[in-house]
CSV table of C-alpha atoms in Angstrom, one decimal:
chain,number,residue,atom,x,y,z
A,21,MET,CA,27.6,213.4,75.7
A,22,GLU,CA,25.6,213.6,72.4
A,23,GLN,CA,24.3,210.1,73.1
A,24,GLY,CA,23.5,211.3,76.6
A,25,ILE,CA,21.3,214.0,75.1
A,26,THR,CA,19.7,211.4,72.9
A,27,ILE,CA,18.9,209.2,75.9
A,28,ALA,CA,17.4,212.1,77.8
A,29,VAL,CA,15.2,213.2,74.9
A,30,LEU,CA,14.2,209.6,74.2
A,31,GLY,CA,13.5,208.9,77.9
A,32,VAL,CA,11.4,212.0,78.4
A,33,SER,CA,9.4,211.2,75.2
A,34,ILE,CA,8.8,207.6,76.2
A,35,VAL,CA,7.6,208.6,79.7
A,36,PHE,CA,5.3,211.2,78.2
A,37,ALA,CA,4.1,208.7,75.6
A,38,SER,CA,3.3,206.0,78.1
A,39,LEU,CA,1.4,208.3,80.5
A,40,ALA,CA,-0.4,210.0,77.6
A,41,GLY,CA,-1.4,206.6,76.4
A,42,LEU,CA,-2.7,205.7,79.8
A,43,TYR,CA,-4.6,209.0,79.8
A,44,LEU,CA,-6.2,208.2,76.5
A,45,CYS,CA,-7.1,204.7,77.7
A,46,VAL,CA,-8.7,206.0,80.9
A,47,LYS,CA,-10.7,208.6,78.9
A,48,ILE,CA,-11.9,205.9,76.5
A,49,PHE,CA,-12.8,203.5,79.2
A,50,VAL,CA,-14.7,206.2,81.1
A,51,ARG,CA,-16.7,207.0,78.0
A,52,ILE,CA,-17.5,203.3,77.4
A,53,ILE,CA,-18.5,202.8,81.0
A,54,GLU,CA,-20.6,205.9,81.0
A,55,PHE,CA,-22.3,204.9,77.8
A,56,MET,CA,-23.0,201.4,79.2
A,57,LYS,CA,-24.5,202.9,82.3
A,58,PHE,CA,-26.3,206.0,81.2
A,59,GLY,CA,-26.4,205.6,77.4
A,60,ASN,CA,-30.0,204.5,77.2
A,61,VAL,CA,-31.2,207.1,79.8
A,62,ARG,CA,-29.6,209.9,77.9
A,63,LYS,CA,-31.1,208.8,74.6
A,64,SER,CA,-34.6,208.6,76.0
A,65,GLU,CA,-34.5,211.7,78.2
A,66,ASN,CA,-31.9,213.8,76.4
A,67,VAL,CA,-29.8,214.2,79.5
A,68,THR,CA,-26.4,215.9,79.3
A,69,GLN,CA,-23.3,214.8,81.2
A,70,ALA,CA,-23.6,217.8,83.5
A,71,ASP,CA,-27.0,216.6,84.5
A,72,MET,CA,-25.6,213.2,85.5
A,73,MET,CA,-22.9,214.6,87.7
A,74,ILE,CA,-23.5,215.4,91.3
A,75,SER,CA,-21.5,218.4,92.5
A,76,GLY,CA,-19.1,218.2,95.4
A,77,GLU,CA,-21.4,220.6,97.5
A,78,VAL,CA,-24.4,218.3,97.0
A,79,VAL,CA,-22.3,215.2,98.0
A,80,ALA,CA,-21.1,217.1,101.1
A,81,ALA,CA,-24.6,218.1,102.0
A,82,ILE,CA,-25.9,214.5,101.7
A,83,THR,CA,-23.0,213.2,103.7
A,84,LEU,CA,-23.6,215.7,106.5
A,85,ALA,CA,-27.4,214.9,106.5
A,86,LEU,CA,-26.7,211.2,106.8
A,87,GLN,CA,-24.1,211.8,109.6
A,88,LEU,CA,-26.6,213.9,111.5
A,89,SER,CA,-29.4,211.4,110.9
A,90,ARG,CA,-27.2,208.6,112.2
A,91,GLU,CA,-26.3,210.6,115.3
A,92,GLU,CA,-30.0,211.2,116.0
A,93,LEU,CA,-30.8,207.5,116.2
A,94,HIS,CA,-29.7,207.2,119.8
A,95,ASP,CA,-32.9,205.4,120.8
A,96,MET,CA,-32.0,202.6,118.4
A,97,GLU,CA,-28.5,202.2,119.8
A,98,LYS,CA,-29.3,199.3,122.2
A,99,THR,CA,-32.2,197.0,122.1
A,100,ILE,CA,-31.0,194.9,125.0
A,101,LEU,CA,-32.2,195.8,128.4
A,102,THR,CA,-29.5,196.0,130.9
A,103,MET,CA,-30.7,194.7,134.2
A,104,GLN,CA,-27.9,194.4,136.6
A,105,ARG,CA,-27.9,191.8,139.3
A,106,ILE,CA,-27.3,193.3,142.6
A,107,THR,CA,-26.2,191.1,145.4
A,108,ARG,CA,-27.9,192.3,148.6
A,109,PRO,CA,-27.5,190.0,151.6
A,110,TYR,CA,-30.6,191.2,153.4
A,111,SER,CA,-34.0,192.7,152.4
A,112,PRO,CA,-37.1,192.7,154.7
A,113,TRP,CA,-39.3,192.2,151.6
A,114,SER,CA,-38.0,188.7,151.1
A,115,SER,CA,-37.1,187.9,154.6
A,116,LYS,CA,-38.1,184.4,155.8
A,117,VAL,CA,-37.9,185.8,159.4
A,118,TYR,CA,-40.9,188.0,158.8
A,119,GLY,CA,-42.6,185.6,156.3
A,120,ILE,CA,-42.6,182.3,158.2
A,121,ARG,CA,-41.4,182.5,161.8
A,122,LYS,CA,-43.5,185.5,162.7
A,123,PRO,CA,-46.8,185.1,161.1
A,124,ALA,CA,-49.1,188.1,161.1
A,125,ARG,CA,-51.6,188.1,163.9
B,1,MET,CA,48.4,189.0,128.1
B,2,GLU,CA,48.3,188.3,124.3
B,3,GLY,CA,44.6,187.7,124.6
B,4,LEU,CA,44.1,191.1,126.2
B,5,PHE,CA,46.0,192.8,123.3
B,6,ARG,CA,43.9,190.9,120.8
B,7,PHE,CA,40.8,192.1,122.6
B,8,ILE,CA,42.0,195.7,122.6
B,9,HIS,CA,42.8,195.4,118.9
B,10,PHE,CA,39.3,194.2,118.3
B,11,THR,CA,37.5,197.0,120.1
B,12,GLY,CA,35.8,199.9,118.3
B,13,PHE,CA,37.9,202.4,120.0
B,14,TYR,CA,41.1,201.0,118.6
B,15,ASN,CA,39.8,200.7,115.0
B,16,MET,CA,38.0,204.1,115.0
B,17,THR,CA,38.7,206.6,112.3
B,18,PRO,CA,37.4,210.2,111.9
B,19,GLY,CA,35.2,208.9,109.1
B,20,HIS,CA,33.4,206.5,111.5
B,21,ILE,CA,32.8,209.4,113.9
B,22,ILE,CA,31.4,211.6,111.1
B,23,MET,CA,29.0,208.8,109.9
B,24,ILE,CA,27.9,208.1,113.5
B,25,MET,CA,27.1,211.8,113.8
B,26,VAL,CA,25.1,211.6,110.6
B,27,GLY,CA,23.2,208.6,111.9
B,28,LEU,CA,22.4,210.5,115.2
B,29,PHE,CA,21.3,213.5,113.1
B,30,PHE,CA,18.9,211.4,111.1
B,31,ILE,CA,17.4,209.9,114.3
B,32,TYR,CA,17.1,213.5,115.7
B,33,LEU,CA,15.3,214.7,112.6
B,34,ALA,CA,12.9,211.7,112.7
B,35,ILE,CA,12.0,212.1,116.4
B,36,LYS,CA,12.3,215.8,117.0
B,37,LYS,CA,11.2,217.2,113.6
B,38,GLU,CA,9.1,214.2,112.6
B,39,TYR,CA,10.7,214.2,109.1
B,40,GLU,CA,9.8,210.8,107.6
B,41,PRO,CA,10.3,208.9,110.9
B,42,LEU,CA,9.4,205.5,109.4
B,43,LEU,CA,12.4,205.8,107.1
B,44,LEU,CA,14.9,208.0,109.0
B,45,ILE,CA,14.8,205.9,112.2
B,46,PRO,CA,15.7,202.6,110.5
B,47,ILE,CA,18.2,204.4,108.2
B,48,GLY,CA,19.7,206.4,111.1
B,49,PHE,CA,20.1,203.4,113.3
B,50,GLY,CA,21.4,201.4,110.3
B,51,ILE,CA,24.1,204.0,109.9
B,52,LEU,CA,25.1,203.5,113.5
B,53,ILE,CA,25.2,199.7,113.0
B,54,GLY,CA,27.3,200.0,109.8
B,55,ASN,CA,29.8,202.4,111.4
B,56,ILE,CA,30.9,200.7,114.5
B,57,PRO,CA,34.5,200.2,113.7
B,58,PHE,CA,35.9,196.6,114.1
B,59,TRP,CA,38.8,194.5,112.9
B,60,GLU,CA,37.7,193.8,109.4
B,61,ASN,CA,38.5,190.8,107.2
B,62,ILE,CA,39.7,188.4,109.9
B,63,GLY,CA,36.9,185.9,109.2
B,64,LEU,CA,34.4,187.1,111.9
B,65,GLN,CA,31.7,187.8,109.3
B,66,LEU,CA,30.4,191.0,111.0
B,67,GLY,CA,30.4,193.7,108.4
B,68,ILE,CA,27.6,194.2,105.8
B,69,TYR,CA,30.2,193.8,103.0
B,70,GLU,CA,31.7,190.6,104.5
B,71,GLN,CA,30.4,187.5,102.8
B,72,GLY,CA,28.4,185.3,105.1
B,73,SER,CA,27.5,187.9,107.7
B,74,VAL,CA,23.9,188.3,108.8
B,75,MET,CA,23.9,191.9,107.6
B,76,ASN,CA,25.3,190.7,104.3
B,77,TYR,CA,22.4,188.3,103.8
B,78,LEU,CA,19.9,191.0,104.7
B,79,TYR,CA,21.7,193.4,102.3
B,80,MET,CA,21.1,190.9,99.5
B,81,GLY,CA,17.5,192.1,99.4
B,82,VAL,CA,18.8,195.5,98.4
B,83,VAL,CA,21.7,194.4,96.1
B,84,LYS,CA,19.4,192.0,94.2
B,85,GLY,CA,16.6,194.4,94.0
B,86,ILE,CA,14.2,192.3,96.1
B,87,TYR,CA,12.9,194.8,98.6
B,88,PRO,CA,11.8,197.6,96.2
B,89,PRO,CA,9.2,195.6,94.4
B,90,LEU,CA,7.8,194.3,97.7
B,91,ILE,CA,7.5,197.9,98.9
B,92,PHE,CA,5.7,198.7,95.7
B,93,LEU,CA,3.3,195.9,96.4
B,94,GLY,CA,2.4,197.5,99.7
B,95,ILE,CA,2.2,201.0,98.2
B,96,GLY,CA,-0.2,199.6,95.5
B,97,ALA,CA,-2.4,198.0,98.2
B,98,MET,CA,-2.7,201.3,100.0
B,99,THR,CA,-3.0,203.6,97.0
B,100,ASP,CA,-6.4,205.0,95.9
B,101,PHE,CA,-6.3,205.9,92.2
B,102,SER,CA,-9.7,207.7,92.4
B,103,ALA,CA,-8.2,211.2,92.3
B,104,LEU,CA,-6.3,210.3,89.2
B,105,LEU,CA,-9.2,208.5,87.5
B,106,SER,CA,-11.6,211.4,88.2
B,107,ASN,CA,-9.2,213.8,86.3
B,108,PRO,CA,-6.9,211.6,84.1
B,109,LYS,CA,-5.2,214.6,82.5
B,110,LEU,CA,-3.2,214.9,85.7
B,111,LEU,CA,-1.2,211.9,84.6
B,112,LEU,CA,0.7,214.3,82.3
B,113,LEU,CA,1.9,216.2,85.4
B,114,GLY,CA,3.4,212.9,86.7
B,115,ALA,CA,5.2,212.6,83.4
B,116,ALA,CA,6.5,216.2,83.4
B,117,ALA,CA,8.1,215.9,86.8
B,118,GLN,CA,10.3,213.2,85.5
B,119,VAL,CA,12.2,215.7,83.4
B,120,GLY,CA,14.5,216.2,86.4
B,121,ILE,CA,15.7,212.6,86.1
B,122,PHE,CA,17.0,213.1,82.6
B,123,VAL,CA,18.4,216.6,83.1
B,124,THR,CA,20.4,215.2,86.1
B,125,LEU,CA,21.6,212.3,84.0
B,126,LEU,CA,23.2,214.9,81.6
B,127,GLY,CA,24.7,216.8,84.6
B,128,ALA,CA,26.2,213.6,86.0
B,129,LEU,CA,27.7,212.7,82.6
B,130,ALA,CA,29.2,216.2,82.4
B,131,LEU,CA,30.8,215.7,85.9
B,132,GLY,CA,32.5,212.5,84.7
B,133,PHE,CA,30.2,209.7,86.0
B,134,ASN,CA,29.8,206.8,83.6
B,135,PRO,CA,26.4,206.4,81.9
B,136,GLN,CA,25.2,203.7,84.2
B,137,GLU,CA,26.1,205.7,87.3
B,138,ALA,CA,24.6,208.9,85.7
B,139,GLY,CA,21.3,207.1,85.2
B,140,ALA,CA,21.3,205.8,88.8
B,141,ILE,CA,22.0,209.2,90.1
B,142,GLY,CA,19.4,210.9,87.9
B,143,ILE,CA,16.6,208.7,89.3
B,144,ILE,CA,16.9,210.5,92.7
B,145,GLY,CA,14.8,213.2,91.0
B,146,GLY,CA,12.0,210.6,90.8
B,147,ALA,CA,11.7,211.2,94.6
B,148,ASP,CA,10.9,207.5,95.0
B,149,GLY,CA,13.3,205.7,97.3
B,150,PRO,CA,12.4,202.1,96.3
B,151,THR,CA,12.7,203.0,92.6
B,152,ALA,CA,16.1,204.7,93.2
B,153,ILE,CA,17.4,201.7,95.1
B,154,PHE,CA,16.1,199.3,92.4
B,155,LEU,CA,17.7,201.1,89.6
B,156,ALA,CA,21.0,201.7,91.5
B,157,SER,CA,21.2,198.0,92.3
B,158,LYS,CA,21.0,197.2,88.6
B,159,LEU,CA,23.1,200.0,87.1
B,160,ALA,CA,25.6,201.1,89.8
B,161,PRO,CA,25.6,198.8,92.8
B,162,ASN,CA,28.7,200.6,94.1
B,163,LEU,CA,26.6,203.8,94.6
B,164,ILE,CA,23.5,202.2,96.3
B,165,GLY,CA,24.3,203.6,99.7
B,166,ALA,CA,24.9,207.2,98.6
B,167,ILE,CA,21.9,207.2,96.2
B,168,ALA,CA,19.5,205.7,98.7
B,169,ILE,CA,20.6,208.1,101.5
B,170,ALA,CA,20.3,211.0,99.1
B,171,ALA,CA,16.9,209.9,97.8
B,172,TYR,CA,15.4,209.3,101.2
B,173,SER,CA,16.9,212.5,102.7
B,174,TYR,CA,15.4,214.6,100.0
B,175,MET,CA,12.1,212.9,100.3
B,176,ALA,CA,12.2,213.7,104.0
B,177,LEU,CA,13.1,217.3,103.1
B,178,VAL,CA,10.2,217.8,100.6
B,179,PRO,CA,8.5,220.3,102.9
B,180,LEU,CA,11.7,222.5,102.9
B,181,ILE,CA,12.8,222.1,99.3
B,182,GLN,CA,9.6,222.4,97.3
B,183,PRO,CA,7.7,225.5,98.7
B,184,PRO,CA,10.3,228.2,97.6
B,185,ILE,CA,10.4,226.8,94.1
B,186,MET,CA,6.6,226.6,93.9
B,187,LYS,CA,6.2,230.1,95.1
B,188,LEU,CA,8.9,231.4,92.8
B,189,LEU,CA,7.3,229.9,89.7
B,190,THR,CA,3.7,230.9,90.4
B,191,THR,CA,1.8,234.1,90.8
B,192,LYS,CA,-0.6,234.7,93.7
B,193,LYS,CA,-3.5,234.5,91.2
B,194,GLU,CA,-2.4,231.1,90.1
B,195,ARG,CA,-2.0,229.8,93.6
B,196,LEU,CA,-5.6,230.9,94.3
B,197,ILE,CA,-7.1,228.8,91.4
B,198,ARG,CA,-9.9,226.6,92.6
B,199,MET,CA,-10.2,223.3,90.8
B,200,LYS,CA,-13.5,221.7,89.9
B,201,PRO,CA,-14.6,219.1,92.4
B,202,SER,CA,-13.7,215.5,91.5
B,203,ARG,CA,-16.3,213.3,89.9
B,204,SER,CA,-17.2,210.1,91.7
B,205,VAL,CA,-15.3,207.1,90.3
B,206,SER,CA,-17.1,203.8,89.8
B,207,ARG,CA,-15.9,200.5,91.1
B,208,THR,CA,-15.6,199.1,87.5
B,209,GLU,CA,-13.1,201.9,86.7
B,210,LYS,CA,-11.1,201.2,89.8
B,211,LEU,CA,-11.0,197.5,89.0
B,212,LEU,CA,-10.0,197.9,85.4
B,213,PHE,CA,-7.4,200.6,86.0
B,214,PRO,CA,-4.6,198.4,87.6
B,215,VAL,CA,-5.0,195.7,85.0
B,216,PHE,CA,-4.9,197.9,81.9
B,217,ALA,CA,-2.5,200.5,83.3
B,218,PHE,CA,0.0,197.6,83.9
B,219,LEU,CA,-0.5,196.2,80.5
B,220,ILE,CA,0.0,199.5,78.8
B,221,THR,CA,3.0,200.7,80.8
B,222,ALA,CA,4.7,197.3,80.9
B,223,PHE,CA,4.4,196.8,77.1
B,224,ILE,CA,6.0,200.2,76.6
B,225,SER,CA,8.7,199.9,79.2
B,226,PRO,CA,9.3,196.2,80.2
B,227,GLY,CA,12.1,197.3,82.4
B,228,SER,CA,9.6,198.5,84.9
B,229,ILE,CA,7.8,195.2,85.2
B,230,PRO,CA,9.1,194.3,88.7
B,231,LEU,CA,8.0,197.7,90.1
B,232,LEU,CA,4.8,198.4,88.2
B,233,GLY,CA,3.7,194.7,88.2
B,234,MET,CA,3.8,194.7,92.0
B,235,LEU,CA,2.3,198.2,92.3
B,236,PHE,CA,-0.7,197.4,90.2
B,237,PHE,CA,-1.0,193.8,91.6
B,238,GLY,CA,-1.2,195.4,95.1
B,239,ASN,CA,-3.8,197.8,93.9
B,240,LEU,CA,-5.9,195.0,92.5
B,241,LEU,CA,-5.7,193.2,95.8
B,242,LYS,CA,-7.2,196.3,97.4
B,243,GLU,CA,-9.8,197.1,94.8
B,244,SER,CA,-11.0,193.6,93.9
B,245,GLY,CA,-13.0,193.4,97.2
B,246,VAL,CA,-12.4,189.7,97.5
B,247,THR,CA,-8.8,189.6,98.7
B,248,ASP,CA,-9.1,191.8,101.8
B,249,ARG,CA,-6.8,189.6,103.8
B,250,LEU,CA,-4.0,189.7,101.2
B,251,GLY,CA,-4.5,193.4,100.7
B,252,ASN,CA,-4.3,194.0,104.4
B,253,THR,CA,-1.1,192.0,104.8
B,254,ALA,CA,0.5,193.8,101.8
B,255,ARG,CA,-0.3,197.3,103.1
B,256,ASN,CA,0.5,196.6,106.8
B,257,ALA,CA,2.7,193.7,107.9
B,258,LEU,CA,4.6,193.1,104.7
B,259,ILE,CA,5.5,196.7,103.9
B,260,ASP,CA,6.4,197.3,107.5
B,261,ILE,CA,8.8,194.3,107.6
B,262,VAL,CA,10.4,195.2,104.3
B,263,THR,CA,10.7,198.9,105.3
B,264,ILE,CA,12.5,197.9,108.4
B,265,LEU,CA,14.9,195.6,106.6
B,266,LEU,CA,15.5,198.1,103.7
B,267,GLY,CA,16.0,201.0,106.0
B,268,VAL,CA,18.5,199.3,108.3
B,269,THR,CA,20.5,197.6,105.6
B,270,VAL,CA,20.7,200.8,103.4
B,271,GLY,CA,21.8,202.7,106.5
B,272,ALA,CA,24.4,200.0,107.4
B,273,SER,CA,25.7,200.1,103.8
B,274,THR,CA,27.1,203.6,104.4
B,275,GLN,CA,30.3,202.3,106.1
B,276,ALA,CA,32.7,205.2,106.3
B,277,THR,CA,35.3,203.3,104.4
B,278,THR,CA,33.1,202.9,101.3
B,279,PHE,CA,30.7,205.9,101.7
B,280,LEU,CA,32.9,208.9,102.6
B,281,LYS,CA,34.2,209.8,99.2
B,282,PRO,CA,34.1,213.0,97.1
B,283,GLN,CA,31.8,211.0,94.8
B,284,SER,CA,29.1,210.8,97.5
B,285,VAL,CA,29.1,214.6,97.9
B,286,LEU,CA,28.6,215.0,94.2
B,287,ILE,CA,25.7,212.6,94.3
B,288,PHE,CA,24.1,214.6,97.0
B,289,VAL,CA,24.5,217.8,95.0
B,290,LEU,CA,23.2,216.3,91.8
B,291,GLY,CA,20.3,214.7,93.8
B,292,ALA,CA,19.2,218.0,95.2
B,293,LEU,CA,19.4,219.5,91.7
B,294,SER,CA,17.4,216.7,90.3
B,295,PHE,CA,14.7,217.2,92.9
B,296,MET,CA,14.5,220.9,92.3
B,297,ILE,CA,14.3,220.5,88.5
B,298,ALA,CA,11.6,217.9,88.9
B,299,THR,CA,9.5,220.2,91.1
B,300,ALA,CA,10.0,223.1,88.7
B,301,SER,CA,9.1,221.1,85.6
B,302,GLY,CA,5.9,219.8,87.2
B,303,VAL,CA,4.8,223.3,88.1
B,304,LEU,CA,5.7,224.8,84.8
B,305,PHE,CA,3.9,222.0,82.9
B,306,ALA,CA,0.8,222.7,84.9
B,307,LYS,CA,1.0,226.3,83.8
B,308,LEU,CA,1.5,225.2,80.2
B,309,MET,CA,-1.6,223.0,80.4
B,310,ASN,CA,-3.6,225.9,81.7
B,311,LEU,CA,-3.0,227.7,78.4
B,312,PHE,CA,-5.1,225.1,76.6
B,313,LEU,CA,-7.8,224.5,79.3
B,314,ARG,CA,-11.1,226.3,79.6
B,315,SER,CA,-11.3,229.0,82.2
B,316,ASP,CA,-13.6,227.0,84.4
B,317,ASN,CA,-11.4,223.9,84.2
B,318,LYS,CA,-8.0,225.3,85.1
B,319,ILE,CA,-5.4,223.5,87.1
B,320,ASN,CA,-3.8,225.0,90.2
B,321,PRO,CA,-0.1,224.9,89.2
B,322,LEU,CA,0.9,224.1,92.8
B,323,ILE,CA,-0.3,220.5,92.3
B,324,GLY,CA,2.3,220.1,89.5
B,325,ALA,CA,4.9,219.9,92.2
B,326,ALA,CA,3.2,216.7,93.5
B,327,GLY,CA,4.2,215.0,90.3
B,328,VAL,CA,7.6,214.2,91.8
B,329,SER,CA,6.1,211.2,93.6
B,330,ALA,CA,7.2,211.3,97.3
B,331,VAL,CA,3.7,210.0,98.2
B,332,PRO,CA,2.0,211.7,100.0
B,333,ASP,CA,4.4,214.4,101.2
B,334,SER,CA,4.5,216.4,98.1
B,335,ALA,CA,0.7,216.4,97.8
B,336,ARG,CA,0.5,217.6,101.4
B,337,VAL,CA,3.0,220.4,100.5
B,338,ALA,CA,0.8,221.5,97.6
B,339,GLN,CA,-2.2,221.6,100.0
B,340,LEU,CA,-0.2,223.6,102.6
B,341,VAL,CA,1.2,226.1,100.2
B,342,GLY,CA,-2.3,226.5,98.6
B,343,ALA,CA,-3.9,226.9,102.0
B,344,LYS,CA,-1.5,229.7,102.9
B,345,GLU,CA,-3.1,231.8,100.1
B,346,ASP,CA,-6.7,230.6,100.7
B,347,SER,CA,-7.5,228.4,103.7
B,348,THR,CA,-10.8,227.3,102.1
B,349,ASN,CA,-9.1,226.0,98.9
B,350,PHE,CA,-8.5,222.2,99.4
B,351,LEU,CA,-5.9,221.0,96.9
B,352,LEU,CA,-5.0,217.7,98.6
B,353,MET,CA,-7.3,215.4,96.7
B,354,HIS,CA,-6.4,217.1,93.4
B,355,ALA,CA,-2.7,216.8,94.2
B,356,MET,CA,-3.0,213.1,94.9
B,357,GLY,CA,-3.6,212.6,91.2
B,358,PRO,CA,-0.2,213.8,89.9
B,359,ASN,CA,1.3,212.3,93.1
B,360,VAL,CA,0.4,208.7,92.2
B,361,ALA,CA,1.0,209.5,88.5
B,362,GLY,CA,4.6,210.4,89.6
B,363,VAL,CA,5.0,206.9,91.1
B,364,ILE,CA,4.0,205.4,87.8
B,365,GLY,CA,6.1,207.9,85.8
B,366,SER,CA,9.3,207.3,87.9
B,367,ALA,CA,9.0,203.6,87.6
B,368,VAL,CA,8.5,203.9,83.8
B,369,ALA,CA,11.6,206.2,83.7
B,370,ALA,CA,13.6,203.6,85.7
B,371,GLY,CA,12.6,200.9,83.3
B,372,ILE,CA,13.6,203.0,80.3
B,373,LEU,CA,17.0,203.9,81.8
B,374,MET,CA,17.5,200.2,82.7
B,375,SER,CA,16.7,199.0,79.2
B,376,ILE,CA,18.9,201.6,77.6
B,377,LEU,CA,21.9,201.6,80.0
B,378,MET,CA,22.2,198.0,80.9
B,379,LYS,CA,23.6,197.4,77.5
B,380,THR,CA,27.1,198.7,76.8
B,381,ILE,CA,27.0,202.0,75.2
B,382,ALA,CA,30.0,203.9,74.1
B,383,PHE,CA,29.8,207.6,75.0
């Protein structure tokens, strides 16, 4: 049982250590990536991290505006004219009977 | 006339025992839960029907090769995927291909909640040892608290193949019952004020971060716990297929066709492995009790650790402790439960995306824990 307790303590510690290690790595990578992306901008304009972040509300507003804008573009939906062929067996406008056999007097 | 007698001897009615009837009832109950209550139907239907398949009584060991435990039978071949631990890594491949780690990457401290919820595994290990299970069996039972079916099956196949059926059924049953088990514990351990905490909106995660995460996360976790290579290797490989942007076809196959096929085979064979003759033992009841305990401790430790973290965080950066419960894995059900419990207090507080962080961290944490248990307990240790 004592060794069981040892395994439990060791196991919990290793799980924490590996996920804490992962946490630190992600933190460091994010810092490096942010520095590579925005480092120069921040230096020149003295911009803080808070300035670089876009809040969730702003993202939601932009998304909504884009969605509404796309829905408004109904005129651009189709650029192909849809002319349907209609089969009509008879029409006096194109009738040969009126056009040839009975010429206007 | 002799032929008729042989036929009668062969029928299920002749070979039926009360155990078979009990197990058939259990199978029907699972199917009922899946269809009527919609509790994890993708798992409970295959498992439920598998239980029916595995518990049709027949004349065993006369060379007909029908039963799942009879060498050479079709079911036995399919069951090899469970016994040899082939299906769980394939399921992890699919999970990886459908998991978005953005929630975790945007707030990486949530990884610690995924670690905290694994405490249940090790506490249950001690409980199982106290109840007389050997160390390997205790480790396999403890992993039920990881709330990760494939991980539980993988570890059980390595440490205690004789208990795979009971452990798998317990793990999947409790995963299906997440919406019933977790909320009372979450409410008990948190105050109304804590449940109302609004978390900061997540930051947007760049593609570079998403690309680098699976590679480096695998290297770090696998170097620490090589026992988890089959699970974490496939999980992060699947995620890289998704995030790379150049392997869409492979990613699609992994998260759709492949995971569906493996889920069907895994569910049916695990269900069929619960033959009354091997499953209905007092040991199985103990496994179910310990599994429930493990699940509860895991939920409680996740919530309590979130509260502990809040002691060290700035007032504008607090964590809603409800999302700690999502650290038990069970993706995405436990995250959904955190959202639902939070929404009951404040319907405009959306915790789902925040809860997905510890949720996927729980998947990594339980796989690491399985690797640790495997590496320690596969060797012969005298207790």
